[in-house]
Tab-separated table of C-alpha atoms in Angstrom:
chain	number	residue	atom	x	y	z
A	125	MET	CA	16.541	-9.790	30.184
A	126	SER	CA	13.478	-7.576	30.513
A	127	THR	CA	13.191	-4.717	28.001
A	128	GLY	CA	11.393	-1.405	28.339
A	129	ARG	CA	8.697	-2.757	26.044
A	130	ASP	CA	8.174	-5.745	28.384
A	131	LYS	CA	7.851	-3.440	31.399
A	132	VAL	CA	5.339	-1.221	29.593
A	133	ASN	CA	3.258	-4.262	28.570
A	134	LYS	CA	3.121	-5.483	32.187
A	135	LEU	CA	1.916	-2.067	33.367
A	136	LYS	CA	-0.410	-1.355	30.427
A	137	GLY	CA	-3.576	-1.372	32.553
A	138	ILE	CA	-2.143	0.999	35.144
A	139	ILE	CA	-0.776	3.320	32.460
A	140	LYS	CA	-4.147	3.391	30.703
A	141	ALA	CA	-5.883	4.251	34.001
A	142	LEU	CA	-3.399	7.089	34.598
A	143	VAL	CA	-3.999	8.458	31.082
A	144	ILE	CA	-7.776	8.393	31.630
A	145	SER	CA	-7.426	10.056	35.057
A	146	ASN	CA	-5.143	12.734	33.637
A	147	SER	CA	-7.560	13.492	30.791
A	148	ILE	CA	-9.890	15.340	33.189
A	149	ILE	CA	-7.190	17.933	33.864
A	150	PRO	CA	-7.632	21.018	31.639
A	151	LYS	CA	-5.144	21.173	28.756
A	152	PHE	CA	-3.619	24.484	29.878
A	153	ILE	CA	-2.747	22.926	33.256
A	154	ASN	CA	-1.396	19.773	31.577
A	155	ARG	CA	0.841	21.930	29.346
A	156	ARG	CA	2.289	23.579	32.447
A	157	LEU	CA	2.742	20.205	34.136
A	158	PHE	CA	4.465	18.836	31.025
A	159	TYR	CA	7.008	21.665	31.132
A	160	LEU	CA	7.323	21.395	34.918
A	161	PHE	CA	8.295	17.701	34.627
A	162	ARG	CA	10.525	18.194	31.553
A	163	ASN	CA	13.693	17.370	33.489
A	164	THR	CA	12.377	14.721	35.887
A	165	SER	CA	14.648	11.712	35.536
A	166	GLY	CA	14.068	7.970	35.853
A	167	ASN	CA	11.034	5.844	35.092
A	168	ILE	CA	8.742	8.192	37.019
A	169	GLY	CA	9.717	11.090	34.732
A	170	LEU	CA	9.191	8.944	31.624
A	171	LEU	CA	5.758	7.878	32.893
A	172	ILE	CA	4.618	11.392	33.821
A	173	ARG	CA	5.683	12.852	30.460
A	174	TYR	CA	4.034	9.964	28.571
A	175	VAL	CA	0.709	10.284	30.409
A	176	ILE	CA	0.546	14.046	29.893
A	177	PHE	CA	1.785	13.922	26.283
A	178	LYS	CA	-0.826	11.271	25.451
A	179	ASN	CA	-3.513	13.786	26.452
A	180	LEU	CA	-1.957	16.819	24.752
A	181	SER	CA	-0.773	15.367	21.436
A	182	LYS	CA	-2.790	14.760	18.282
A	183	SER	CA	-2.141	11.043	18.849
A	184	CYS	CA	0.337	8.912	20.755
A	185	GLY	CA	0.926	5.157	20.648
A	186	ASP	CA	2.280	2.769	23.271
A	187	ASN	CA	5.804	2.625	24.676
A	188	VAL	CA	6.780	6.200	23.852
A	189	SER	CA	9.678	7.503	25.932
A	190	ILE	CA	10.393	11.209	26.113
A	191	HIS	CA	13.647	11.527	28.018
A	192	PRO	CA	14.608	14.402	30.345
A	193	GLY	CA	15.478	17.738	28.775
A	194	VAL	CA	13.400	17.350	25.594
A	195	PHE	CA	11.701	20.544	24.380
A	196	LEU	CA	8.427	19.959	22.508
A	197	LYS	CA	6.379	22.739	20.881
A	198	GLY	CA	3.052	22.480	19.071
A	199	LEU	CA	2.074	19.341	20.989
A	200	SER	CA	-1.466	19.246	19.579
A	201	ARG	CA	-0.042	18.911	16.043
A	202	ILE	CA	2.261	15.971	16.837
A	203	SER	CA	1.359	12.317	16.142
A	204	ILE	CA	3.631	9.556	17.414
A	205	GLY	CA	3.293	5.799	16.805
A	206	ASN	CA	4.400	2.867	18.983
A	207	ASN	CA	7.878	2.144	20.359
A	208	VAL	CA	9.363	5.606	19.887
A	209	SER	CA	12.190	7.102	21.927
A	210	ILE	CA	13.148	10.775	21.950
A	211	HIS	CA	16.397	11.274	23.820
A	212	SER	CA	17.675	14.136	25.954
A	213	MET	CA	18.358	17.621	24.633
A	214	CYS	CA	16.148	17.274	21.539
A	215	TYR	CA	14.184	20.289	20.295
A	216	ILE	CA	11.052	19.325	18.385
A	217	ASP	CA	8.680	21.929	16.956
A	218	GLY	CA	5.435	20.350	15.769
A	219	THR	CA	3.715	23.656	14.986
A	220	GLY	CA	3.577	22.920	11.246
A	221	GLY	CA	2.511	19.291	11.778
A	222	LEU	CA	4.690	16.330	12.704
A	223	LYS	CA	4.017	12.629	12.209
A	224	ILE	CA	6.407	10.040	13.652
A	225	GLY	CA	5.726	6.381	12.824
A	226	ASN	CA	6.468	3.189	14.766
A	227	ASP	CA	9.875	1.964	15.955
A	228	VAL	CA	11.647	5.305	15.675
A	229	SER	CA	14.639	6.409	17.732
A	230	ILE	CA	15.681	10.058	17.834
A	231	ALA	CA	19.113	10.374	19.450
A	232	HIS	CA	20.136	13.165	21.800
A	233	ALA	CA	20.591	16.799	20.761
A	234	SER	CA	18.602	16.457	17.524
A	235	THR	CA	16.206	19.076	16.172
A	236	ILE	CA	13.047	18.702	14.118
A	237	MET	CA	11.617	21.930	12.673
A	238	THR	CA	8.215	22.318	11.015
A	239	THR	CA	8.592	26.090	10.679
A	240	SER	CA	11.015	28.347	8.838
A	241	HIS	CA	11.648	32.050	8.180
A	242	THR	CA	11.272	33.866	4.910
A	243	TYR	CA	13.533	36.772	3.995
A	244	GLN	CA	11.955	38.388	0.915
A	245	ASP	CA	10.603	41.546	2.599
A	246	ILE	CA	13.732	43.717	2.587
A	247	SER	CA	11.951	46.596	4.381
A	248	ILE	CA	12.187	44.744	7.687
A	249	PRO	CA	14.863	42.639	9.386
A	250	ILE	CA	14.873	38.942	8.451
A	251	LYS	CA	13.858	37.930	11.967
A	252	TYR	CA	10.566	39.815	11.474
A	253	ASN	CA	9.798	38.361	8.051
A	254	LYS	CA	6.887	35.961	7.772
A	255	ALA	CA	7.353	32.479	9.223
A	256	THR	CA	6.205	29.514	7.156
A	257	GLN	CA	5.025	26.072	8.223
A	258	ALA	CA	5.463	22.727	6.478
A	259	PRO	CA	4.865	19.277	8.007
A	260	VAL	CA	7.552	16.678	8.652
A	261	THR	CA	6.857	12.957	8.345
A	262	ILE	CA	9.145	10.303	9.812
A	263	GLU	CA	7.925	6.892	8.724
A	264	ASN	CA	8.372	3.523	10.498
A	265	ASP	CA	11.725	1.998	11.471
A	266	VAL	CA	13.900	5.114	11.404
A	267	TRP	CA	16.977	5.938	13.465
A	268	ILE	CA	17.979	9.582	13.664
A	269	GLY	CA	21.540	9.878	14.984
A	270	CYS	CA	22.686	12.420	17.545
A	271	GLY	CA	22.878	16.085	16.663
A	272	CYS	CA	20.791	15.886	13.472
A	273	ARG	CA	18.725	18.737	12.082
A	274	ILE	CA	15.515	17.804	10.270
A	275	LEU	CA	14.108	20.839	8.452
A	276	SER	CA	10.488	21.613	7.604
A	277	GLY	CA	8.669	19.930	4.756
A	278	VAL	CA	10.671	16.695	4.552
A	279	ILE	CA	9.676	13.043	4.590
A	280	ILE	CA	12.063	10.460	6.015
A	281	ASN	CA	10.931	7.186	4.497
A	282	SER	CA	10.850	3.800	6.262
A	283	ARG	CA	13.911	1.841	7.347
A	284	SER	CA	16.259	4.795	7.109
A	285	ILE	CA	19.183	5.940	9.176
A	286	ILE	CA	20.214	9.572	9.452
A	287	ALA	CA	23.900	9.746	10.390
A	288	ALA	CA	24.972	11.860	13.364
A	289	GLY	CA	25.262	15.556	12.614
A	290	ALA	CA	23.318	15.449	9.337
A	291	VAL	CA	21.153	18.317	8.121
A	292	VAL	CA	18.111	16.920	6.295
A	293	ASN	CA	16.578	19.493	3.949
A	294	LYS	CA	14.973	17.132	1.396
A	295	ASN	CA	13.158	13.799	1.421
A	296	VAL	CA	15.104	10.687	2.419
A	297	GLU	CA	14.696	7.511	0.375
A	298	PRO	CA	13.633	4.274	2.131
A	299	ASN	CA	16.262	1.674	3.051
A	300	THR	CA	19.143	4.138	3.049
A	301	ILE	CA	21.732	5.697	5.298
A	302	SER	CA	21.976	9.449	4.722
A	303	GLY	CA	24.459	11.890	6.178
A	304	GLY	CA	26.294	15.134	5.675
A	305	VAL	CA	25.451	18.812	5.332
A	306	PRO	CA	23.163	18.822	3.484
A	307	ALA	CA	22.290	15.137	3.879
A	308	LYS	CA	22.703	12.821	0.911
A	309	ILE	CA	22.506	9.055	0.489
A	310	LEU	CA	25.687	7.389	1.745
A	311	LYS	CA	24.643	3.764	1.463
A	312	SER	CA	21.672	1.490	0.777
A	313	ILE	CA	20.486	-0.851	3.509
A	314	ASN	CA	20.099	-4.467	2.439
A	315	THR	CA	16.477	-5.429	3.018
A	316	LYS	CA	16.941	-9.142	2.303
A	317	THR	CA	17.249	-11.499	5.256
A	318	SER	CA	19.847	-14.243	5.138
C-alpha cells in the first residue's frame, strides 16, 4: 500500500520546482493566496498550501500536510520539520515563535497559542491590556489529540502524546502521555523495543 510519504517522494522534483516557481511571487500576494486556498480539499489543496507555506514560513521540511480549514497566523515565525500533519479546524498562532519537529501529528480542532493577554492594568478592560508573546516548541515524534489547547511558552518534549481535550500550560516530559485540564502526566511510554 502506498503512503502519503511514498507519493511525496515520487513527486519530490515536481514539488521542488513548484516551490521555486512560487518563490518569485511577492509575499503579500502569497499570504492572500494561502488564505484563499485555506479550504481547498484533496491532494491539490494540500499541495497548494504546502508550496505557499514553504515560501512564507521561517522553515518547512518535506511531507508537511496542512488540511482544509486550518487557520495559521504569524507564518514567518513558524518552523516545521518533516512528516508533519495539521488536521482540519486547527488554529495555530505562531506570532510569538513556533517550532514543530519531525513526525508530529496535530489532530483536528486543536489550538496552539504563542500569545496571551495580561490583566494587571485595572484602568482599562482586560481585552485592551498588553498582549505577551512566548514561543512554543513541539519536539520530534509527538501526537497531539483532537481538541487540545497548547498555551504559550511551553515545550512538548519528544515521543509524547497529548490526550484529546487537554489544556497544556506547562512543559511536557518526554516519553509520556499527558491529559486533563490542566494537563498532567497520565502514563509513561515504554521506550524499550521487544
